[in-house]
Each structure stands twice: as structure tokens, then as C-alpha cells.
Coordinates of C-alpha atoms in Angstrom, one line a residue:
M48 CA -20.0 8.6 -27.4
V49 CA -16.9 7.3 -25.6
I50 CA -17.6 5.3 -22.2
S51 CA -14.8 6.3 -19.5
R52 CA -12.9 3.1 -18.4
K53 CA -12.9 4.3 -14.8
P54 CA -15.7 2.3 -13.6
S55 CA -13.7 -0.9 -14.6
H56 CA -10.8 0.3 -13.1
F57 CA -12.8 1.0 -9.9
I58 CA -14.0 -2.4 -10.0
V59 CA -10.7 -4.2 -10.8
A60 CA -9.4 -2.4 -7.7
A61 CA -12.1 -3.6 -5.4
L62 CA -11.8 -7.2 -6.9
L63 CA -8.0 -7.3 -6.4
A64 CA -8.4 -6.2 -2.8
F65 CA -10.4 -9.5 -2.2
M66 CA -8.2 -11.5 -4.1
P67 CA -5.5 -12.4 -1.3
L68 CA -8.4 -13.7 0.6
L69 CA -9.5 -16.1 -1.9
S70 CA -5.8 -17.2 -2.2
F71 CA -5.7 -18.5 1.2
A72 CA -8.6 -20.6 0.6
N73 CA -8.5 -24.1 1.5
D74 CA -8.8 -26.6 -1.3
N75 CA -11.1 -28.9 0.7
H76 CA -14.2 -28.4 -1.2
G77 CA -15.0 -32.1 -1.6
A78 CA -17.7 -34.2 0.0
H79 CA -18.4 -33.5 3.7
T80 CA -16.8 -35.9 6.3
Q81 CA -18.8 -37.8 8.8
M82 CA -19.5 -36.4 12.3
T83 CA -17.2 -38.2 15.0
A84 CA -19.2 -39.7 18.1
S85 CA -17.8 -36.8 20.0
Q86 CA -19.3 -34.1 17.6
E87 CA -22.4 -36.0 17.7
A88 CA -22.5 -35.9 21.5
T89 CA -21.7 -32.2 21.2
T90 CA -24.7 -31.5 19.1
A91 CA -26.9 -33.4 21.4
V92 CA -25.4 -31.6 24.4
E93 CA -25.9 -28.2 22.9
K94 CA -29.7 -28.9 21.6
G95 CA -30.2 -30.2 25.2
H96 CA -28.7 -26.7 26.6
E97 CA -31.0 -24.9 24.1
G98 CA -33.8 -27.0 25.3
D99 CA -33.5 -25.8 28.7
H100 CA -34.5 -22.3 27.4
S101 CA -37.0 -23.4 25.1
N102 CA -38.4 -26.8 25.7
E103 CA -41.1 -25.6 28.5
G104 CA -42.2 -22.9 26.0
D105 CA -42.4 -25.3 23.1
Q106 CA -44.5 -27.9 25.3
A107 CA -47.2 -25.3 25.6
L108 CA -47.5 -24.6 22.1
T109 CA -49.9 -26.5 19.8
E110 CA -49.0 -28.5 16.7
E111 CA -50.0 -25.5 14.4
E112 CA -48.2 -22.9 16.6
K113 CA -45.0 -25.0 16.1
K114 CA -45.4 -25.0 12.4
V115 CA -45.7 -21.3 12.4
K116 CA -42.7 -20.9 14.5
E117 CA -40.6 -23.0 12.3
R118 CA -41.7 -21.1 9.5
E119 CA -40.5 -17.9 10.9
E120 CA -37.1 -19.4 12.0
F121 CA -36.7 -20.5 8.1
I122 CA -37.4 -17.1 7.0
Q123 CA -35.0 -15.6 9.4
H124 CA -32.4 -18.1 8.3
H125 CA -33.1 -17.3 4.8
L126 CA -32.2 -13.4 5.3
L127 CA -28.9 -14.3 7.2
D128 CA -25.5 -14.8 5.6
S129 CA -23.8 -18.0 5.8
H130 CA -20.3 -19.7 5.3
D131 CA -21.1 -21.8 2.6
F132 CA -23.1 -21.6 -0.4
T133 CA -26.2 -23.8 -0.7
L134 CA -28.0 -24.0 -4.0
F135 CA -31.0 -26.1 -2.9
S136 CA -31.7 -29.0 -0.5
Y137 CA -33.7 -32.0 -0.6
G138 CA -34.7 -35.1 1.3
N139 CA -33.6 -35.2 5.1
G140 CA -30.8 -32.8 5.2
H141 CA -29.2 -33.2 1.7
H142 CA -27.7 -30.0 0.4
V143 CA -26.3 -29.0 -2.9
G144 CA -23.8 -26.4 -3.1
F145 CA -20.3 -25.6 -2.3
S146 CA -18.1 -24.6 0.5
L147 CA -16.3 -21.5 1.0
P148 CA -13.1 -20.4 2.7
V149 CA -13.1 -19.7 6.5
I150 CA -10.5 -17.1 7.5
L151 CA -10.3 -16.3 11.3
W152 CA -8.0 -14.5 13.4
D153 CA -7.6 -15.9 16.8
N154 CA -3.9 -15.5 18.0
G155 CA -2.9 -16.0 14.7
L156 CA -4.3 -16.7 11.3
H157 CA -6.7 -19.8 10.8
I158 CA -7.9 -20.8 7.3
F159 CA -9.8 -23.9 6.4
S160 CA -13.1 -24.8 4.5
S161 CA -16.5 -24.1 5.7
S162 CA -17.0 -27.9 4.9
K163 CA -15.7 -28.6 8.4
F164 CA -18.7 -27.0 9.9
E165 CA -21.0 -29.7 8.0
H166 CA -23.7 -26.9 7.6
E167 CA -23.4 -25.7 11.1
T168 CA -23.8 -29.2 12.6
A169 CA -20.2 -29.9 13.7
V170 CA -17.3 -28.5 15.4
A171 CA -14.4 -27.4 13.1
E172 CA -10.8 -27.8 14.5
S173 CA -8.0 -25.7 13.4
N174 CA -4.4 -25.7 14.8
G175 CA -5.5 -27.1 18.3
N176 CA -8.5 -24.4 18.3
F177 CA -12.1 -25.4 18.0
Y178 CA -14.8 -23.3 16.6
K179 CA -18.7 -23.9 16.3
I180 CA -21.4 -21.7 14.3
V181 CA -24.3 -20.5 16.2
H182 CA -27.0 -18.4 14.4
G183 CA -24.5 -17.7 11.6
Q184 CA -21.8 -16.6 13.8
I185 CA -18.5 -18.4 14.7
F186 CA -17.7 -18.9 18.3
K187 CA -14.6 -20.5 20.1
T188 CA -15.5 -23.5 21.7
D189 CA -13.8 -26.8 23.1
A190 CA -13.6 -30.2 21.3
K191 CA -17.1 -31.1 22.6
G192 CA -18.4 -28.0 21.1
T193 CA -19.8 -26.3 24.6
I194 CA -21.6 -23.2 24.1
E195 CA -22.5 -21.3 27.1
Y196 CA -25.6 -18.7 27.3
E197 CA -26.5 -15.8 29.1
G198 CA -30.2 -16.1 28.6
H199 CA -30.6 -16.7 24.9
H200 CA -27.1 -15.4 23.8
P201 CA -23.9 -17.2 23.5
T202 CA -21.2 -15.9 25.7
N203 CA -18.2 -17.8 24.1
K204 CA -15.2 -15.7 22.5
K205 CA -15.7 -14.8 19.0
P206 CA -12.7 -14.7 16.9
L207 CA -12.2 -12.1 14.2
D208 CA -14.1 -13.3 11.3
L209 CA -12.7 -12.4 7.7
S210 CA -14.2 -15.3 6.0
I211 CA -15.3 -15.2 2.1
T212 CA -19.2 -15.7 3.2
K213 CA -22.1 -16.2 0.8
N214 CA -22.6 -12.4 0.8
V215 CA -18.9 -11.6 0.1
F216 CA -18.8 -14.1 -2.6
M217 CA -21.7 -12.7 -4.5
I218 CA -20.2 -9.3 -4.3
L219 CA -17.2 -10.8 -6.0
V220 CA -19.2 -12.4 -8.7
V221 CA -21.0 -9.1 -9.2
A222 CA -17.6 -7.2 -9.4
F223 CA -16.4 -9.6 -11.8
L224 CA -19.6 -9.6 -14.0
M225 CA -19.4 -5.9 -14.1
F226 CA -15.9 -5.8 -15.1
V227 CA -16.4 -8.2 -18.1
L228 CA -19.6 -6.5 -19.3
F229 CA -18.2 -2.9 -19.2
R230 CA -14.9 -3.7 -20.5
S231 CA -16.6 -5.4 -23.4
L232 CA -18.6 -2.5 -24.0
A233 CA -15.7 -0.1 -23.9
N234 CA -13.9 -2.4 -26.4
S235 CA -17.0 -2.7 -28.9
Y236 CA -16.8 1.4 -29.0
K237 CA -13.1 1.1 -30.1
K238 CA -13.9 -1.6 -32.8
N239 CA -17.1 0.0 -34.0
N240 CA -16.2 3.5 -34.2
G241 CA -18.2 4.5 -31.1
I242 CA -21.2 2.2 -31.8
A243 CA -22.1 -0.4 -28.9
S244 CA -22.3 -4.1 -30.0
G245 CA -23.7 -7.2 -28.4
V246 CA -25.0 -6.9 -24.7
G247 CA -23.6 -3.4 -24.6
R248 CA -26.8 -2.2 -26.7
F249 CA -28.7 -3.1 -23.7
F250 CA -26.7 -1.3 -21.1
E251 CA -25.7 1.8 -23.4
P252 CA -29.1 3.5 -22.9
I253 CA -28.7 3.0 -19.1
I254 CA -25.5 4.6 -18.9
L255 CA -26.5 7.5 -21.0
F256 CA -29.7 7.9 -18.7
I257 CA -27.4 8.2 -15.8
R258 CA -25.3 10.8 -17.4
D259 CA -28.0 12.8 -19.0
D260 CA -30.9 12.5 -16.4
I261 CA -29.1 12.2 -13.2
A262 CA -25.3 13.2 -13.3
I263 CA -25.6 16.4 -15.4
P264 CA -28.7 18.0 -14.0
N265 CA -27.6 17.6 -10.6
I266 CA -23.8 18.0 -10.5
G267 CA -23.5 20.2 -13.8
E268 CA -21.9 19.9 -16.9
K269 CA -18.6 21.4 -15.5
H270 CA -17.9 18.9 -12.7
Y271 CA -20.0 15.6 -13.6
K272 CA -17.4 13.7 -15.4
K273 CA -15.3 13.2 -12.3
Y274 CA -18.2 11.5 -10.7
M275 CA -19.6 9.3 -13.4
S276 CA -17.3 6.4 -12.5
H277 CA -18.7 6.2 -9.0
L278 CA -22.4 6.7 -10.0
L279 CA -22.2 4.2 -12.7
T280 CA -20.6 1.7 -10.5
V281 CA -23.0 2.3 -7.4
F282 CA -26.0 2.0 -9.8
F283 CA -25.1 -1.4 -11.5
F284 CA -23.5 -2.7 -8.3
I285 CA -26.9 -2.3 -6.4
W286 CA -29.1 -3.2 -9.3
F287 CA -27.3 -6.5 -10.1
L288 CA -27.0 -7.3 -6.5
N289 CA -30.8 -6.7 -5.9
M290 CA -31.6 -8.9 -9.1
F291 CA -29.5 -11.8 -7.9
G292 CA -31.5 -11.3 -4.5
L293 CA -34.7 -12.4 -6.3
T294 CA -33.4 -15.7 -7.5
P295 CA -33.8 -18.9 -5.5
L296 CA -30.0 -18.8 -4.7
G297 CA -31.0 -17.2 -1.2
V298 CA -28.8 -14.2 -1.7
N299 CA -29.5 -11.2 0.2
V300 CA -26.7 -8.8 0.0
T301 CA -28.4 -5.3 0.1
N302 CA -30.6 -6.3 3.0
N303 CA -27.3 -6.3 5.2
I304 CA -27.1 -3.2 6.7
A305 CA -23.0 -3.4 6.7
I306 CA -23.1 -3.4 2.8
T307 CA -25.5 -0.2 2.6
A308 CA -23.5 1.4 5.0
A309 CA -20.2 1.0 3.4
L310 CA -21.9 2.3 0.1
A311 CA -23.2 5.3 1.9
I312 CA -20.0 6.2 3.8
L313 CA -18.2 5.9 0.3
T314 CA -20.4 8.5 -0.9
Y315 CA -20.1 10.6 2.2
L316 CA -16.2 10.5 2.0
I317 CA -16.3 11.4 -1.7
T318 CA -18.7 14.6 -0.9
T319 CA -16.6 15.4 1.9
F320 CA -13.3 15.3 0.3
T321 CA -14.1 16.9 -3.1
A322 CA -16.3 19.7 -1.7
N323 CA -15.5 23.4 -2.4
K324 CA -15.1 26.2 0.1
N325 CA -18.7 27.5 -0.9
Y326 CA -20.0 24.1 0.4
W327 CA -18.3 24.3 3.7
G328 CA -19.0 28.2 3.8
H329 CA -22.8 27.4 3.8
I330 CA -22.4 25.0 6.4
F331 CA -20.3 26.8 9.1
W332 CA -21.0 30.4 8.2
M333 CA -24.0 31.1 6.1
P334 CA -24.2 34.2 3.9
G335 CA -26.7 36.6 4.6
V336 CA -27.5 35.1 8.0
P337 CA -27.3 37.0 11.4
V338 CA -24.2 36.1 13.3
P339 CA -26.2 34.7 16.2
M340 CA -28.3 32.4 14.0
K341 CA -25.0 31.4 12.3
I342 CA -23.6 30.2 15.4
I343 CA -26.9 28.2 16.2
L344 CA -27.4 26.7 12.4
A345 CA -23.7 25.7 12.3
P346 CA -23.9 22.7 14.3
I347 CA -27.0 21.6 12.8
E348 CA -26.0 21.9 9.3
L349 CA -22.8 19.7 10.3
L350 CA -25.2 17.3 11.8
G351 CA -27.2 17.2 8.6
T352 CA -24.2 16.0 6.6
L353 CA -23.9 13.1 8.9
I354 CA -27.7 12.3 8.6
K355 CA -27.4 12.2 4.8
P356 CA -25.2 8.9 4.5
F357 CA -27.3 7.3 7.6
S358 CA -30.6 7.9 5.3
L359 CA -28.9 6.4 2.4
T360 CA -28.2 3.4 4.6
V361 CA -31.4 2.7 6.2
R362 CA -33.4 3.5 2.9
L363 CA -31.8 0.8 0.8
Y364 CA -31.6 -1.6 3.7
A365 CA -35.1 -1.3 4.6
N366 CA -36.6 -1.5 1.6
M367 CA -34.8 -4.6 0.4
L368 CA -35.4 -6.4 3.7
A369 CA -39.0 -5.5 3.9
G370 CA -39.6 -7.1 0.4
H371 CA -37.9 -10.2 1.3
V372 CA -39.8 -10.6 4.6
V373 CA -43.1 -9.9 2.7
L374 CA -42.4 -12.2 0.1
M375 CA -41.3 -15.1 2.1
S376 CA -44.1 -14.7 4.5
I377 CA -46.6 -14.8 1.6
I378 CA -44.8 -18.0 0.4
A379 CA -45.2 -19.4 4.0
M380 CA -49.0 -18.9 3.8
M381 CA -49.1 -21.6 1.1
Y382 CA -48.3 -24.0 3.7
T383 CA -50.4 -22.3 6.3
F384 CA -53.8 -22.6 4.1
N385 CA -52.9 -26.0 2.9
N386 CA -55.6 -26.1 0.6
M387 CA -56.3 -25.8 -3.1
I388 CA -57.8 -22.0 -2.7
G389 CA -55.8 -20.5 -0.1
S390 CA -52.3 -21.9 -1.5
S391 CA -53.4 -20.8 -5.1
L392 CA -54.3 -17.4 -3.9
S393 CA -51.0 -17.0 -1.9
F394 CA -49.0 -18.2 -5.1
V395 CA -50.7 -15.6 -7.4
L396 CA -49.8 -12.9 -4.6
A397 CA -46.5 -14.1 -4.4
F398 CA -45.9 -14.1 -8.1
A399 CA -47.5 -10.4 -8.5
L400 CA -45.1 -9.2 -5.6
S401 CA -42.0 -10.9 -7.3
I402 CA -42.9 -8.8 -10.5
L403 CA -43.0 -5.8 -8.3
E404 CA -39.8 -6.7 -6.7
V405 CA -38.1 -6.6 -9.9
L406 CA -39.2 -3.1 -10.4
V407 CA -38.1 -2.2 -6.9
A408 CA -34.7 -3.6 -7.5
G409 CA -34.1 -1.0 -10.1
L410 CA -35.8 1.7 -8.4
Q411 CA -33.7 1.4 -5.4
A412 CA -30.5 1.5 -7.4
Y413 CA -31.8 4.5 -9.1
I414 CA -32.8 6.3 -5.8
F415 CA -29.4 5.7 -4.0
T416 CA -27.6 7.0 -7.2
M417 CA -29.9 10.0 -7.9
L418 CA -29.2 10.8 -3.9
T419 CA -25.5 10.4 -4.6
A420 CA -25.5 12.9 -7.4
L421 CA -27.6 15.4 -5.5
Y422 CA -24.8 15.2 -2.6
F423 CA -22.1 15.7 -5.0
G424 CA -23.8 18.5 -6.9
A425 CA -24.3 20.3 -3.3
A426 CA -20.5 19.7 -2.8
K427 CA -19.4 21.5 -6.1
E428 CA -22.3 24.2 -6.1
E429 CA -20.9 27.3 -7.4
H430 CA -20.9 30.5 -5.2
H431 CA -23.7 32.8 -6.2
H432 CA -23.5 36.5 -5.5
D433 CA -27.3 36.8 -5.0
D434 CA -26.5 35.2 -1.5
H435 CA -25.3 38.8 -0.4
H436 CA -28.2 40.7 -1.4

């Protein structure tokens, strides 16, 4: 069997599209600088301002309720994207990780290291402009870091953020990993007369499964080859990202609805631009249906084509988000019980759910790929003469 090189070409193209962003990255990834006196004052002012909205409520909370609130905030923070990559933390605010490039468009291009934000505690200056991170989003501010609020929402101007965030960084890592793995697999076929070697022996049965049990049955022998590169890329891209999401790195790419929406839109565009006339004929002028019904059903069928990418988006996003929230909540229960029996039971339950999440990671990749193949198959379905009888 010969594996097409098209998946690797697709990945390389995506990787090269991001490379200009990486080349602009500031080399300042060293130790974090100390906060200046004005920045410390800024932090205090902001905390005081936030306190105006929350102090009265916090005073009414019991000690236990405050702990529950802290755990909820920690879970929400764990699910968010960030502008630096923290591997782990220890002690009183000590972080081990590395900074990522911040790329902003605000009346010109601003590029600097995320270390200037000092883990979202300081104001960053770039070409005379000042920026601060609030709840994972970058806002323009003054030298003191003043953030204006309307209710609980900041009203400061937000620059266009093109930064290499933690999620974008992991997408690049997975793209590079896929390129290396499948390039080596393709080379092993050349060297060994069509026989996989090394790590390729693990991935070959999965590739054959996608071809023989997903692509061919749903798209057909005649047309499946032109879609194989996309199906393989989507499956392994989602699967690898889901597996990284189960590690302690705090990576949650596929529970970001923007990522799942981008994948679904790509599937929709391929379906739309490769569909044959029979596909559009069944949408706008169904054969064998009375004319009044055709007029009524046409907009409904057209709406159905838009619902498909929406369902792809929400299914993957919701399943991965729910899994992470439940797992983090069970882990938090260890601290809630704070005793041997309760904490032990929570640990066992969290461990069992982690094993289940490993299966879900592959299952969600399979479901997304299967539905994508079904949509491609509908777009290339041949005309049947029985429709007129």
C-alpha cells in the first residue's frame, strides 16, 4: 500500500502559514523582571476597583464558600487560553514554563514577549502604548494599568490580538509532530517496498481503518482518494490535540469553540465547492416532488447544509469541554472532602474518568471524521434514475 503524501503537504502549508508569526517573536524569554513601584500600585488599584464589585459579597461568604469559589475560578482559569506556557507552579506564585510572543495590531504592529505581563500581574509597554491582561484578554490601558468597568466587564479598548497563545503553540506542535510522523511513514514505504517500519506500524492500521471503513463506504471507490488527505489530517489532528489535553500541561485546544468552528467550516467549504450538480439539484429542486413542495423544501434543505457545520462545531466542543469540567470538578472534590475516605474515592473516580477520557479523545476524532466523510459522500453521490419513477 502506498500512502499519499497530500496530508503532509497540507500540514506543511498550515505550518508555514504560522511561521511568519513565530519569526516576529521577541527573543526576550529570560527571567521575569521585577514589578516597578507604579505597576505594583496599578495592581493594587485594580484589585481595589474589582473589590468594589465583589468585596461586599465576599464578606457575606463563609470560609468554606470562599474555598468553593476559589476552586470554581481555578477550573475556569484552567480551561482558558493564555499568553504564556506554564508547565507547573509551586510555592507562592513561582511558575515554571516559557513565554510566548505577543503580536498586537493597534495603530501599527506591536511585538513583544509575554514575560512583560509577568503572568498577568503587570502592565506591558510597547512603543509608548500600555497593555494589561484581564481574564485572558489584552486591553489597552495607561501606565498605571487603569481598567474601567461596566458592571463586571472591562470597557477599555481591545487591540487586535494575533499572538502565539498556548493553544496556537500546541497547534503548531501537533502540526510539526504529524509532519514528522507521517513523512517518516511515507519514507519507510519507499525503503521497504510498501512495508511500514518503526512507529509507522502503529499508525498504519489506523490509516487503513479510515480508508476502508470510513472513506470508501461513505464516499465511494470512485471519489474517496481526493478526500483522504483531509480525512486523515482531521482525524489525527483532533486525536493528538485531545490526547495532549489529558496531560497535566493544561492544554485545552478542542474545547475552544473557535478551533472546532474552523475545522467544521473547512469541511463545509470542501463539501460546497466539490459537490456535483445532483447534490444541488436535491437541495433546490428535489426530483419527484410536487412543485409547491419544492418551493417550500428548498430553503429548509439549504438551511440544513448550514446546520451540518454547526453540529460538527458544537458536538466536538461540548464533549471535550464537559469532560474537562467534570474531571477538574472531581479532582477539586478531594480538597472539599479533606479526609482519607472522601479524597480516596474522588481520586479513584478521577482516575476512572481519565481512562474514559482517553477513549473519548479517539471517539470524538472518529465521529468528526465519520460525519465529514458522510457529508463528502452526499456531495459526490451519483444521480439515480429511480428518483423519477
